[in-house]
């Protein structure tokens, strides 16, 4: 019954309803004067929300652009709540949490729909199975996603030939561990991004490359990679017009090439990358990771001999090893 813009409910016996009343399977609340209540209502230390039609809210309800959750009895919920196999956190004021929230000294992340996430990386935080965030570096570039071993080579700028080298491996829990570091050299003219690099410019390709094998003047030091023991007949063909361009061959091709055994110090031990594996003319090739020589390289990455041996023993082809070469100011494009 609507009287003076207020709604009242008169029971079958004619008595005016006050307090809670169930009508057609919905609960309503009526004041002591019998007027149907709307909006928020605190009753016996619990908060309820009565919609514009007076119906008591249950489950999810959006109020003033915030989401709340109400139990089957209509009471506003707080704290942790598991709903349909997803976890939500409802603040002390009942508002559903989104994005970052610190709860009992631990950080959690909730999507815009309020669902707690787990087993992901968010903004440099590893979110474990329980949703707890742990800060650590995480590679985020798609070219690195499937790798569990990464050699990170950084320079102060694009033109320097000096670099820092860090070795990372992902453990069984998905955490990246920095297991070693050293210094080294790159091309005499610094770096050039892979898509822009030109042959014979003494630049090291900047970007992501896979490590596909190893070779050396000396015997295999114990690497799991396919290892080639260099002999006097081995050349790396750098003639763009040849079908063997950027490939190891067993004869002198003439023209532009590297006679590997002629560099016994640098090529004592080396890793092979997949740079220009598709043999694009004039992009160059023979991009390796090798032992330090007397200075900058022609485009390879070099490091101390003892570190080179350690990396050869560490690297595992089953872990899809890769190398990232990048100026440090651009490193954020590849990891958090």
mmCIF file of C-alpha atoms in Angstrom:
data_model
loop_
_atom_site.group_PDB
_atom_site.id
_atom_site.type_symbol
_atom_site.label_atom_id
_atom_site.label_comp_id
_atom_site.label_asym_id
_atom_site.label_seq_id
_atom_site.Cartn_x
_atom_site.Cartn_y
_atom_site.Cartn_z
ATOM 1 C CA UNK A 1 0.000 0.000 0.000
ATOM 2 C CA UNK A 2 1.468 3.391 -1.003
ATOM 3 C CA UNK A 3 0.537 6.193 1.358
ATOM 4 C CA UNK A 4 2.125 9.672 1.165
ATOM 5 C CA UNK A 5 4.967 8.361 -1.058
ATOM 6 C CA UNK A 6 5.828 5.550 1.362
ATOM 7 C CA UNK A 7 5.128 1.891 0.836
ATOM 8 C CA UNK A 8 3.581 -0.281 3.547
ATOM 9 C CA UNK A 9 2.810 -3.957 3.694
ATOM 10 C CA UNK A 10 -0.367 -5.207 5.299
ATOM 11 C CA UNK A 11 -0.349 -8.900 6.089
ATOM 12 C CA UNK A 12 -3.202 -11.276 5.330
ATOM 13 C CA UNK A 13 -4.513 -10.614 8.821
ATOM 14 C CA UNK A 14 -4.356 -6.892 8.104
ATOM 15 C CA UNK A 15 -1.529 -6.191 10.548
ATOM 16 C CA UNK A 16 0.998 -3.653 9.256
ATOM 17 C CA UNK A 17 4.467 -5.179 8.805
ATOM 18 C CA UNK A 18 7.399 -3.813 10.775
ATOM 19 C CA UNK A 19 11.005 -4.985 10.669
ATOM 20 C CA UNK A 20 11.734 -7.958 8.352
ATOM 21 C CA UNK A 21 9.018 -9.334 6.128
ATOM 22 C CA UNK A 22 9.252 -11.922 3.346
ATOM 23 C CA UNK A 23 6.976 -11.145 0.426
ATOM 24 C CA UNK A 24 6.885 -13.321 -2.715
ATOM 25 C CA UNK A 25 10.259 -14.898 -1.826
ATOM 26 C CA UNK A 26 11.969 -11.517 -1.281
ATOM 27 C CA UNK A 27 12.895 -9.924 2.020
ATOM 28 C CA UNK A 28 11.966 -6.342 2.854
ATOM 29 C CA UNK A 29 12.548 -4.228 5.933
ATOM 30 C CA UNK A 30 9.914 -1.920 7.345
ATOM 31 C CA UNK A 31 10.514 0.744 9.954
ATOM 32 C CA UNK A 32 8.724 0.957 13.279
ATOM 33 C CA UNK A 33 6.223 3.247 11.540
ATOM 34 C CA UNK A 34 5.688 0.569 8.874
ATOM 35 C CA UNK A 35 7.373 2.485 6.008
ATOM 36 C CA UNK A 36 9.386 0.285 3.618
ATOM 37 C CA UNK A 37 13.097 1.027 3.980
ATOM 38 C CA UNK A 38 15.650 1.652 1.224
ATOM 39 C CA UNK A 39 19.410 2.106 0.974
ATOM 40 C CA UNK A 40 21.818 1.111 3.744
ATOM 41 C CA UNK A 41 20.463 -0.137 7.049
ATOM 42 C CA UNK A 42 22.389 -1.243 10.144
ATOM 43 C CA UNK A 43 20.482 -3.896 12.060
ATOM 44 C CA UNK A 44 21.931 -5.804 15.038
ATOM 45 C CA UNK A 45 25.503 -4.784 14.127
ATOM 46 C CA UNK A 46 25.149 -5.974 10.532
ATOM 47 C CA UNK A 47 24.810 -3.816 7.450
ATOM 48 C CA UNK A 48 22.165 -4.542 4.819
ATOM 49 C CA UNK A 49 21.386 -2.908 1.528
ATOM 50 C CA UNK A 50 17.775 -2.415 0.499
ATOM 51 C CA UNK A 51 17.388 -1.643 -3.171
ATOM 52 C CA UNK A 52 15.169 1.111 -4.580
ATOM 53 C CA UNK A 53 12.344 -1.418 -4.801
ATOM 54 C CA UNK A 54 12.944 -2.318 -1.156
ATOM 55 C CA UNK A 55 14.251 -5.816 -1.864
ATOM 56 C CA UNK A 56 17.105 -6.885 0.413
ATOM 57 C CA UNK A 57 20.334 -7.386 -1.578
ATOM 58 C CA UNK A 58 21.976 -10.794 -1.587
ATOM 59 C CA UNK A 59 25.167 -11.855 -3.363
ATOM 60 C CA UNK A 60 26.828 -9.137 -5.512
ATOM 61 C CA UNK A 61 25.413 -5.628 -5.543
ATOM 62 C CA UNK A 62 26.881 -2.472 -7.075
ATOM 63 C CA UNK A 63 26.234 0.597 -4.923
ATOM 64 C CA UNK A 64 27.563 4.042 -5.896
ATOM 65 C CA UNK A 65 30.100 2.473 -8.299
ATOM 66 C CA UNK A 66 31.447 0.032 -5.698
ATOM 67 C CA UNK A 67 30.791 -3.679 -5.482
ATOM 68 C CA UNK A 68 29.665 -5.346 -2.259
ATOM 69 C CA UNK A 69 28.801 -8.920 -1.413
ATOM 70 C CA UNK A 70 25.869 -9.850 0.804
ATOM 71 C CA UNK A 71 25.253 -13.254 2.341
ATOM 72 C CA UNK A 72 22.084 -15.267 1.811
ATOM 73 C CA UNK A 73 20.765 -13.601 4.994
ATOM 74 C CA UNK A 74 21.489 -10.177 3.480
ATOM 75 C CA UNK A 75 24.341 -9.249 5.837
ATOM 76 C CA UNK A 76 27.184 -7.348 4.154
ATOM 77 C CA UNK A 77 30.312 -9.498 4.027
ATOM 78 C CA UNK A 78 33.858 -8.556 4.984
ATOM 79 C CA UNK A 79 37.310 -10.131 4.819
ATOM 80 C CA UNK A 80 38.173 -13.069 2.540
ATOM 81 C CA UNK A 81 35.380 -14.723 0.596
ATOM 82 C CA UNK A 82 35.558 -17.710 -1.761
ATOM 83 C CA UNK A 83 32.874 -17.479 -4.446
ATOM 84 C CA UNK A 84 32.621 -19.903 -7.378
ATOM 85 C CA UNK A 85 36.198 -21.119 -6.791
ATOM 86 C CA UNK A 86 37.601 -17.578 -6.835
ATOM 87 C CA UNK A 87 38.888 -15.612 -3.873
ATOM 88 C CA UNK A 88 37.824 -12.027 -3.184
ATOM 89 C CA UNK A 89 38.720 -9.604 -0.423
ATOM 90 C CA UNK A 90 36.025 -7.352 1.014
ATOM 91 C CA UNK A 91 37.341 -4.431 3.016
ATOM 92 C CA UNK A 92 36.108 -3.439 6.466
ATOM 93 C CA UNK A 93 33.638 -1.100 4.751
ATOM 94 C CA UNK A 94 32.507 -4.006 2.561
ATOM 95 C CA UNK A 95 33.928 -2.663 -0.702
ATOM 96 C CA UNK A 96 35.367 -5.318 -3.017
ATOM 97 C CA UNK A 97 39.128 -4.910 -3.458
ATOM 98 C CA UNK A 98 40.691 -4.440 -6.898
ATOM 99 C CA UNK A 99 44.343 -4.167 -7.924
ATOM 100 C CA UNK A 100 46.989 -4.098 -5.167
ATOM 101 C CA UNK A 101 46.029 -4.497 -1.520
ATOM 102 C CA UNK A 102 48.125 -5.200 1.569
ATOM 103 C CA UNK A 103 46.416 -7.692 3.877
ATOM 104 C CA UNK A 104 48.025 -8.879 7.128
ATOM 105 C CA UNK A 105 51.477 -7.714 5.977
ATOM 106 C CA UNK A 106 51.233 -9.482 2.600
ATOM 107 C CA UNK A 107 50.557 -7.949 -0.795
ATOM 108 C CA UNK A 108 47.911 -9.397 -3.113
ATOM 109 C CA UNK A 109 46.650 -8.415 -6.542
ATOM 110 C CA UNK A 110 42.995 -8.483 -7.592
ATOM 111 C CA UNK A 111 41.660 -8.072 -11.123
ATOM 112 C CA UNK A 112 39.100 -5.388 -11.941
ATOM 113 C CA UNK A 113 36.387 -7.991 -11.336
ATOM 114 C CA UNK A 114 37.789 -8.540 -7.833
ATOM 115 C CA UNK A 115 39.237 -12.005 -8.400
ATOM 116 C CA UNK A 116 42.539 -12.637 -6.639
ATOM 117 C CA UNK A 117 45.221 -13.766 -9.080
ATOM 118 C CA UNK A 118 47.870 -16.412 -8.481
ATOM 119 C CA UNK A 119 50.749 -18.046 -10.328
ATOM 120 C CA UNK A 120 51.462 -14.960 -12.445
ATOM 121 C CA UNK A 121 53.885 -12.059 -12.720
ATOM 122 C CA UNK A 122 52.482 -8.541 -12.185
ATOM 123 C CA UNK A 123 54.643 -5.399 -12.405
ATOM 124 C CA UNK A 124 57.772 -7.259 -11.366
ATOM 125 C CA UNK A 125 56.079 -9.232 -8.594
ATOM 126 C CA UNK A 126 55.786 -12.994 -8.670
ATOM 127 C CA UNK A 127 52.361 -14.017 -7.396
ATOM 128 C CA UNK A 128 52.545 -17.461 -5.787
ATOM 129 C CA UNK A 129 49.866 -20.155 -5.645
ATOM 130 C CA UNK A 130 48.307 -18.565 -2.536
ATOM 131 C CA UNK A 131 48.145 -15.132 -4.155
ATOM 132 C CA UNK A 132 51.000 -13.670 -2.086
ATOM 133 C CA UNK A 133 53.266 -11.306 -4.046
ATOM 134 C CA UNK A 134 57.067 -11.625 -3.983
ATOM 135 C CA UNK A 135 59.162 -8.954 -5.670
ATOM 136 C CA UNK A 136 61.730 -10.180 -8.135
ATOM 137 C CA UNK A 137 62.885 -9.491 -11.646
ATOM 138 C CA UNK A 138 60.792 -11.178 -14.309
ATOM 139 C CA UNK A 139 61.370 -11.308 -18.028
ATOM 140 C CA UNK A 140 58.251 -10.128 -19.826
ATOM 141 C CA UNK A 141 59.171 -9.823 -23.521
ATOM 142 C CA UNK A 142 57.399 -12.488 -25.623
ATOM 143 C CA UNK A 143 60.728 -13.493 -27.172
ATOM 144 C CA UNK A 144 61.966 -14.528 -23.724
ATOM 145 C CA UNK A 145 58.837 -16.159 -22.300
ATOM 146 C CA UNK A 146 59.768 -19.748 -23.159
ATOM 147 C CA UNK A 147 63.369 -19.538 -21.998
ATOM 148 C CA UNK A 148 64.654 -20.792 -18.647
ATOM 149 C CA UNK A 149 68.252 -19.619 -19.126
ATOM 150 C CA UNK A 150 69.141 -16.097 -20.226
ATOM 151 C CA UNK A 151 72.443 -14.274 -20.625
ATOM 152 C CA UNK A 152 71.777 -10.543 -20.202
ATOM 153 C CA UNK A 153 74.351 -8.221 -21.768
ATOM 154 C CA UNK A 154 73.894 -4.518 -20.994
ATOM 155 C CA UNK A 155 75.824 -1.429 -22.048
ATOM 156 C CA UNK A 156 75.687 2.151 -20.790
ATOM 157 C CA UNK A 157 74.726 3.384 -24.264
ATOM 158 C CA UNK A 158 74.580 2.315 -27.902
ATOM 159 C CA UNK A 159 78.111 3.423 -28.795
ATOM 160 C CA UNK A 160 80.289 1.920 -26.059
ATOM 161 C CA UNK A 161 82.121 -1.379 -26.516
ATOM 162 C CA UNK A 162 82.119 -2.233 -22.792
ATOM 163 C CA UNK A 163 79.371 -4.325 -21.240
ATOM 164 C CA UNK A 164 78.109 -6.009 -18.106
ATOM 165 C CA UNK A 165 77.006 -9.632 -18.319
ATOM 166 C CA UNK A 166 74.536 -11.298 -15.950
ATOM 167 C CA UNK A 167 73.456 -14.928 -15.994
ATOM 168 C CA UNK A 168 69.875 -15.854 -15.056
ATOM 169 C CA UNK A 169 68.112 -19.168 -14.622
ATOM 170 C CA UNK A 170 64.500 -19.929 -13.745
ATOM 171 C CA UNK A 171 63.987 -22.493 -10.973
ATOM 172 C CA UNK A 172 61.179 -25.038 -10.637
ATOM 173 C CA UNK A 173 59.050 -22.482 -8.765
ATOM 174 C CA UNK A 174 59.242 -20.037 -11.666
ATOM 175 C CA UNK A 175 61.640 -17.679 -9.885
ATOM 176 C CA UNK A 176 64.506 -16.086 -11.802
ATOM 177 C CA UNK A 177 67.844 -16.345 -10.009
ATOM 178 C CA UNK A 178 70.902 -14.281 -10.872
ATOM 179 C CA UNK A 179 73.554 -16.966 -10.642
ATOM 180 C CA UNK A 180 76.636 -15.145 -11.936
ATOM 181 C CA UNK A 181 77.938 -11.926 -13.457
ATOM 182 C CA UNK A 182 81.030 -10.581 -15.174
ATOM 183 C CA UNK A 183 82.159 -7.830 -17.530
ATOM 184 C CA UNK A 184 83.046 -8.066 -21.194
ATOM 185 C CA UNK A 185 83.219 -6.361 -24.575
ATOM 186 C CA UNK A 186 80.952 -5.923 -27.566
ATOM 187 C CA UNK A 187 81.499 -4.450 -31.032
ATOM 188 C CA UNK A 188 84.051 -1.679 -31.460
ATOM 189 C CA UNK A 189 81.242 0.608 -32.656
ATOM 190 C CA UNK A 190 78.816 -0.460 -29.950
ATOM 191 C CA UNK A 191 75.347 -1.830 -30.608
ATOM 192 C CA UNK A 192 72.851 -1.755 -33.471
ATOM 193 C CA UNK A 193 69.331 -3.116 -33.115
ATOM 194 C CA UNK A 194 68.889 -6.400 -34.960
ATOM 195 C CA UNK A 195 66.437 -4.948 -37.475
ATOM 196 C CA UNK A 196 68.852 -2.133 -38.383
ATOM 197 C CA UNK A 197 72.233 -3.851 -38.238
ATOM 198 C CA UNK A 198 74.404 -3.919 -41.363
ATOM 199 C CA UNK A 199 77.349 -6.197 -42.102
ATOM 200 C CA UNK A 200 80.939 -5.034 -41.527
ATOM 201 C CA UNK A 201 79.976 -2.190 -39.169
ATOM 202 C CA UNK A 202 81.682 -3.641 -36.071
ATOM 203 C CA UNK A 203 78.400 -3.475 -34.174
ATOM 204 C CA UNK A 204 76.839 -6.105 -31.937
ATOM 205 C CA UNK A 205 73.179 -6.933 -32.655
ATOM 206 C CA UNK A 206 70.929 -5.585 -29.893
ATOM 207 C CA UNK A 207 67.902 -7.693 -29.053
ATOM 208 C CA UNK A 208 67.105 -11.326 -28.321
ATOM 209 C CA UNK A 209 68.982 -14.223 -29.902
ATOM 210 C CA UNK A 210 68.814 -17.951 -29.271
ATOM 211 C CA UNK A 211 71.916 -19.954 -28.419
ATOM 212 C CA UNK A 212 72.034 -22.876 -30.814
ATOM 213 C CA UNK A 213 75.399 -24.566 -30.331
ATOM 214 C CA UNK A 214 79.062 -24.209 -29.447
ATOM 215 C CA UNK A 215 82.503 -24.618 -30.971
ATOM 216 C CA UNK A 216 86.098 -24.142 -29.984
ATOM 217 C CA UNK A 217 89.721 -24.603 -30.870
ATOM 218 C CA UNK A 218 90.004 -26.657 -27.684
ATOM 219 C CA UNK A 219 88.126 -29.845 -26.820
ATOM 220 C CA UNK A 220 84.599 -29.753 -25.416
ATOM 221 C CA UNK A 221 84.912 -28.465 -21.821
ATOM 222 C CA UNK A 222 81.766 -30.316 -20.754
ATOM 223 C CA UNK A 223 78.871 -28.500 -22.410
ATOM 224 C CA UNK A 224 75.530 -30.165 -23.168
ATOM 225 C CA UNK A 225 75.292 -28.175 -26.400
ATOM 226 C CA UNK A 226 76.291 -29.691 -29.714
ATOM 227 C CA UNK A 227 79.998 -28.870 -29.769
ATOM 228 C CA UNK A 228 82.255 -28.577 -32.809
ATOM 229 C CA UNK A 229 86.018 -28.968 -32.404
ATOM 230 C CA UNK A 230 87.513 -26.470 -34.852
ATOM 231 C CA UNK A 231 90.098 -27.606 -37.385
ATOM 232 C CA UNK A 232 92.109 -25.825 -40.046
ATOM 233 C CA UNK A 233 89.508 -26.458 -42.761
ATOM 234 C CA UNK A 234 86.629 -24.671 -41.032
ATOM 235 C CA UNK A 235 85.408 -21.271 -42.230
ATOM 236 C CA UNK A 236 82.397 -19.105 -41.490
ATOM 237 C CA UNK A 237 81.089 -17.836 -44.831
ATOM 238 C CA UNK A 238 80.222 -14.118 -44.866
ATOM 239 C CA UNK A 239 79.604 -13.715 -48.601
ATOM 240 C CA UNK A 240 75.991 -12.544 -48.971
ATOM 241 C CA UNK A 241 75.570 -14.030 -52.441
ATOM 242 C CA UNK A 242 76.517 -17.559 -51.368
ATOM 243 C CA UNK A 243 73.984 -20.224 -50.372
ATOM 244 C CA UNK A 244 76.275 -20.933 -47.420
ATOM 245 C CA UNK A 245 76.119 -17.319 -46.206
ATOM 246 C CA UNK A 246 76.386 -17.168 -42.405
ATOM 247 C CA UNK A 247 77.106 -20.889 -42.186
ATOM 248 C CA UNK A 248 80.047 -23.003 -41.041
ATOM 249 C CA UNK A 249 81.691 -24.742 -44.005
ATOM 250 C CA UNK A 250 84.695 -27.008 -44.518
ATOM 251 C CA UNK A 251 86.420 -25.115 -47.328
ATOM 252 C CA UNK A 252 87.690 -21.630 -48.058
ATOM 253 C CA UNK A 253 84.884 -19.748 -49.846
ATOM 254 C CA UNK A 254 87.089 -16.841 -50.805
ATOM 255 C CA UNK A 255 85.915 -13.259 -50.450
ATOM 256 C CA UNK A 256 84.531 -12.450 -47.009
ATOM 257 C CA UNK A 257 84.893 -15.121 -44.348
ATOM 258 C CA UNK A 258 86.301 -15.982 -40.937
ATOM 259 C CA UNK A 259 88.909 -18.722 -40.658
ATOM 260 C CA UNK A 260 87.989 -19.822 -37.146
ATOM 261 C CA UNK A 261 91.269 -21.405 -36.139
ATOM 262 C CA UNK A 262 93.018 -18.113 -36.918
ATOM 263 C CA UNK A 263 91.520 -16.729 -33.692
ATOM 264 C CA UNK A 264 92.794 -19.259 -31.139
ATOM 265 C CA UNK A 265 92.419 -16.882 -28.196
ATOM 266 C CA UNK A 266 88.876 -15.669 -28.897
ATOM 267 C CA UNK A 267 87.573 -18.943 -30.326
ATOM 268 C CA UNK A 268 89.158 -21.183 -27.748
ATOM 269 C CA UNK A 269 85.533 -21.569 -26.628
ATOM 270 C CA UNK A 270 82.451 -20.017 -28.246
ATOM 271 C CA UNK A 271 78.663 -20.064 -28.242
ATOM 272 C CA UNK A 272 76.777 -19.824 -31.538
ATOM 273 C CA UNK A 273 73.712 -17.549 -31.812
ATOM 274 C CA UNK A 274 70.913 -17.674 -34.364
ATOM 275 C CA UNK A 275 71.530 -14.106 -35.533
ATOM 276 C CA UNK A 276 70.538 -13.802 -39.221
ATOM 277 C CA UNK A 277 69.814 -17.493 -39.455
ATOM 278 C CA UNK A 278 67.558 -16.672 -42.424
ATOM 279 C CA UNK A 279 70.600 -15.354 -44.323
ATOM 280 C CA UNK A 280 69.290 -11.872 -45.123
ATOM 281 C CA UNK A 281 71.928 -10.300 -47.408
ATOM 282 C CA UNK A 282 74.191 -7.671 -45.867
ATOM 283 C CA UNK A 283 72.891 -8.251 -42.331
ATOM 284 C CA UNK A 284 76.101 -10.049 -41.432
ATOM 285 C CA UNK A 285 76.720 -13.155 -39.410
ATOM 286 C CA UNK A 286 79.236 -15.002 -37.271
ATOM 287 C CA UNK A 287 77.742 -13.479 -34.112
ATOM 288 C CA UNK A 288 79.115 -15.504 -31.229
ATOM 289 C CA UNK A 289 79.771 -15.310 -27.505
ATOM 290 C CA UNK A 290 83.460 -16.051 -27.067
ATOM 291 C CA UNK A 291 86.529 -15.561 -24.899
ATOM 292 C CA UNK A 292 87.988 -12.092 -24.461
ATOM 293 C CA UNK A 293 90.579 -10.986 -26.962
ATOM 294 C CA UNK A 294 92.717 -7.881 -26.621
ATOM 295 C CA UNK A 295 89.880 -5.378 -26.956
ATOM 296 C CA UNK A 296 86.513 -4.778 -28.576
ATOM 297 C CA UNK A 297 85.004 -7.288 -30.996
ATOM 298 C CA UNK A 298 83.817 -7.142 -34.578
ATOM 299 C CA UNK A 299 80.232 -7.736 -33.407
ATOM 300 C CA UNK A 300 80.375 -10.651 -30.983
ATOM 301 C CA UNK A 301 80.103 -10.598 -27.189
ATOM 302 C CA UNK A 302 83.282 -11.551 -25.348
ATOM 303 C CA UNK A 303 83.950 -12.419 -21.727
ATOM 304 C CA UNK A 304 86.803 -13.806 -19.604
ATOM 305 C CA UNK A 305 87.887 -17.337 -20.521
ATOM 306 C CA UNK A 306 87.071 -18.813 -17.096
ATOM 307 C CA UNK A 307 83.522 -17.414 -17.236
ATOM 308 C CA UNK A 308 83.125 -18.745 -20.758
ATOM 309 C CA UNK A 309 83.967 -22.254 -19.557
ATOM 310 C CA UNK A 310 81.524 -21.943 -16.633
ATOM 311 C CA UNK A 311 78.718 -20.863 -18.952
ATOM 312 C CA UNK A 312 79.416 -23.684 -21.393
ATOM 313 C CA UNK A 313 79.095 -26.180 -18.553
ATOM 314 C CA UNK A 314 75.959 -24.481 -17.195
ATOM 315 C CA UNK A 315 73.999 -23.990 -20.369
ATOM 316 C CA UNK A 316 71.347 -26.578 -21.184
ATOM 317 C CA UNK A 317 69.699 -26.772 -24.638
ATOM 318 C CA UNK A 318 66.556 -28.242 -23.026
ATOM 319 C CA UNK A 319 66.073 -24.914 -21.228
ATOM 320 C CA UNK A 320 65.906 -22.906 -24.468
ATOM 321 C CA UNK A 321 68.888 -20.654 -23.631
ATOM 322 C CA UNK A 322 68.896 -17.132 -25.039
ATOM 323 C CA UNK A 323 70.999 -14.012 -24.967
ATOM 324 C CA UNK A 324 69.626 -10.500 -24.568
ATOM 325 C CA UNK A 325 71.908 -7.658 -25.660
ATOM 326 C CA UNK A 326 70.537 -4.227 -24.797
ATOM 327 C CA UNK A 327 71.537 -0.742 -23.594
ATOM 328 C CA UNK A 328 70.540 -0.551 -19.953
ATOM 329 C CA UNK A 329 68.106 2.333 -20.545
ATOM 330 C CA UNK A 330 66.030 0.036 -22.770
ATOM 331 C CA UNK A 331 66.101 -2.946 -20.431
ATOM 332 C CA UNK A 332 62.610 -2.164 -19.094
ATOM 333 C CA UNK A 333 61.208 -3.232 -22.470
ATOM 334 C CA UNK A 334 62.342 -6.769 -21.694
ATOM 335 C CA UNK A 335 61.851 -7.272 -17.983
ATOM 336 C CA UNK A 336 60.406 -5.744 -14.841
#
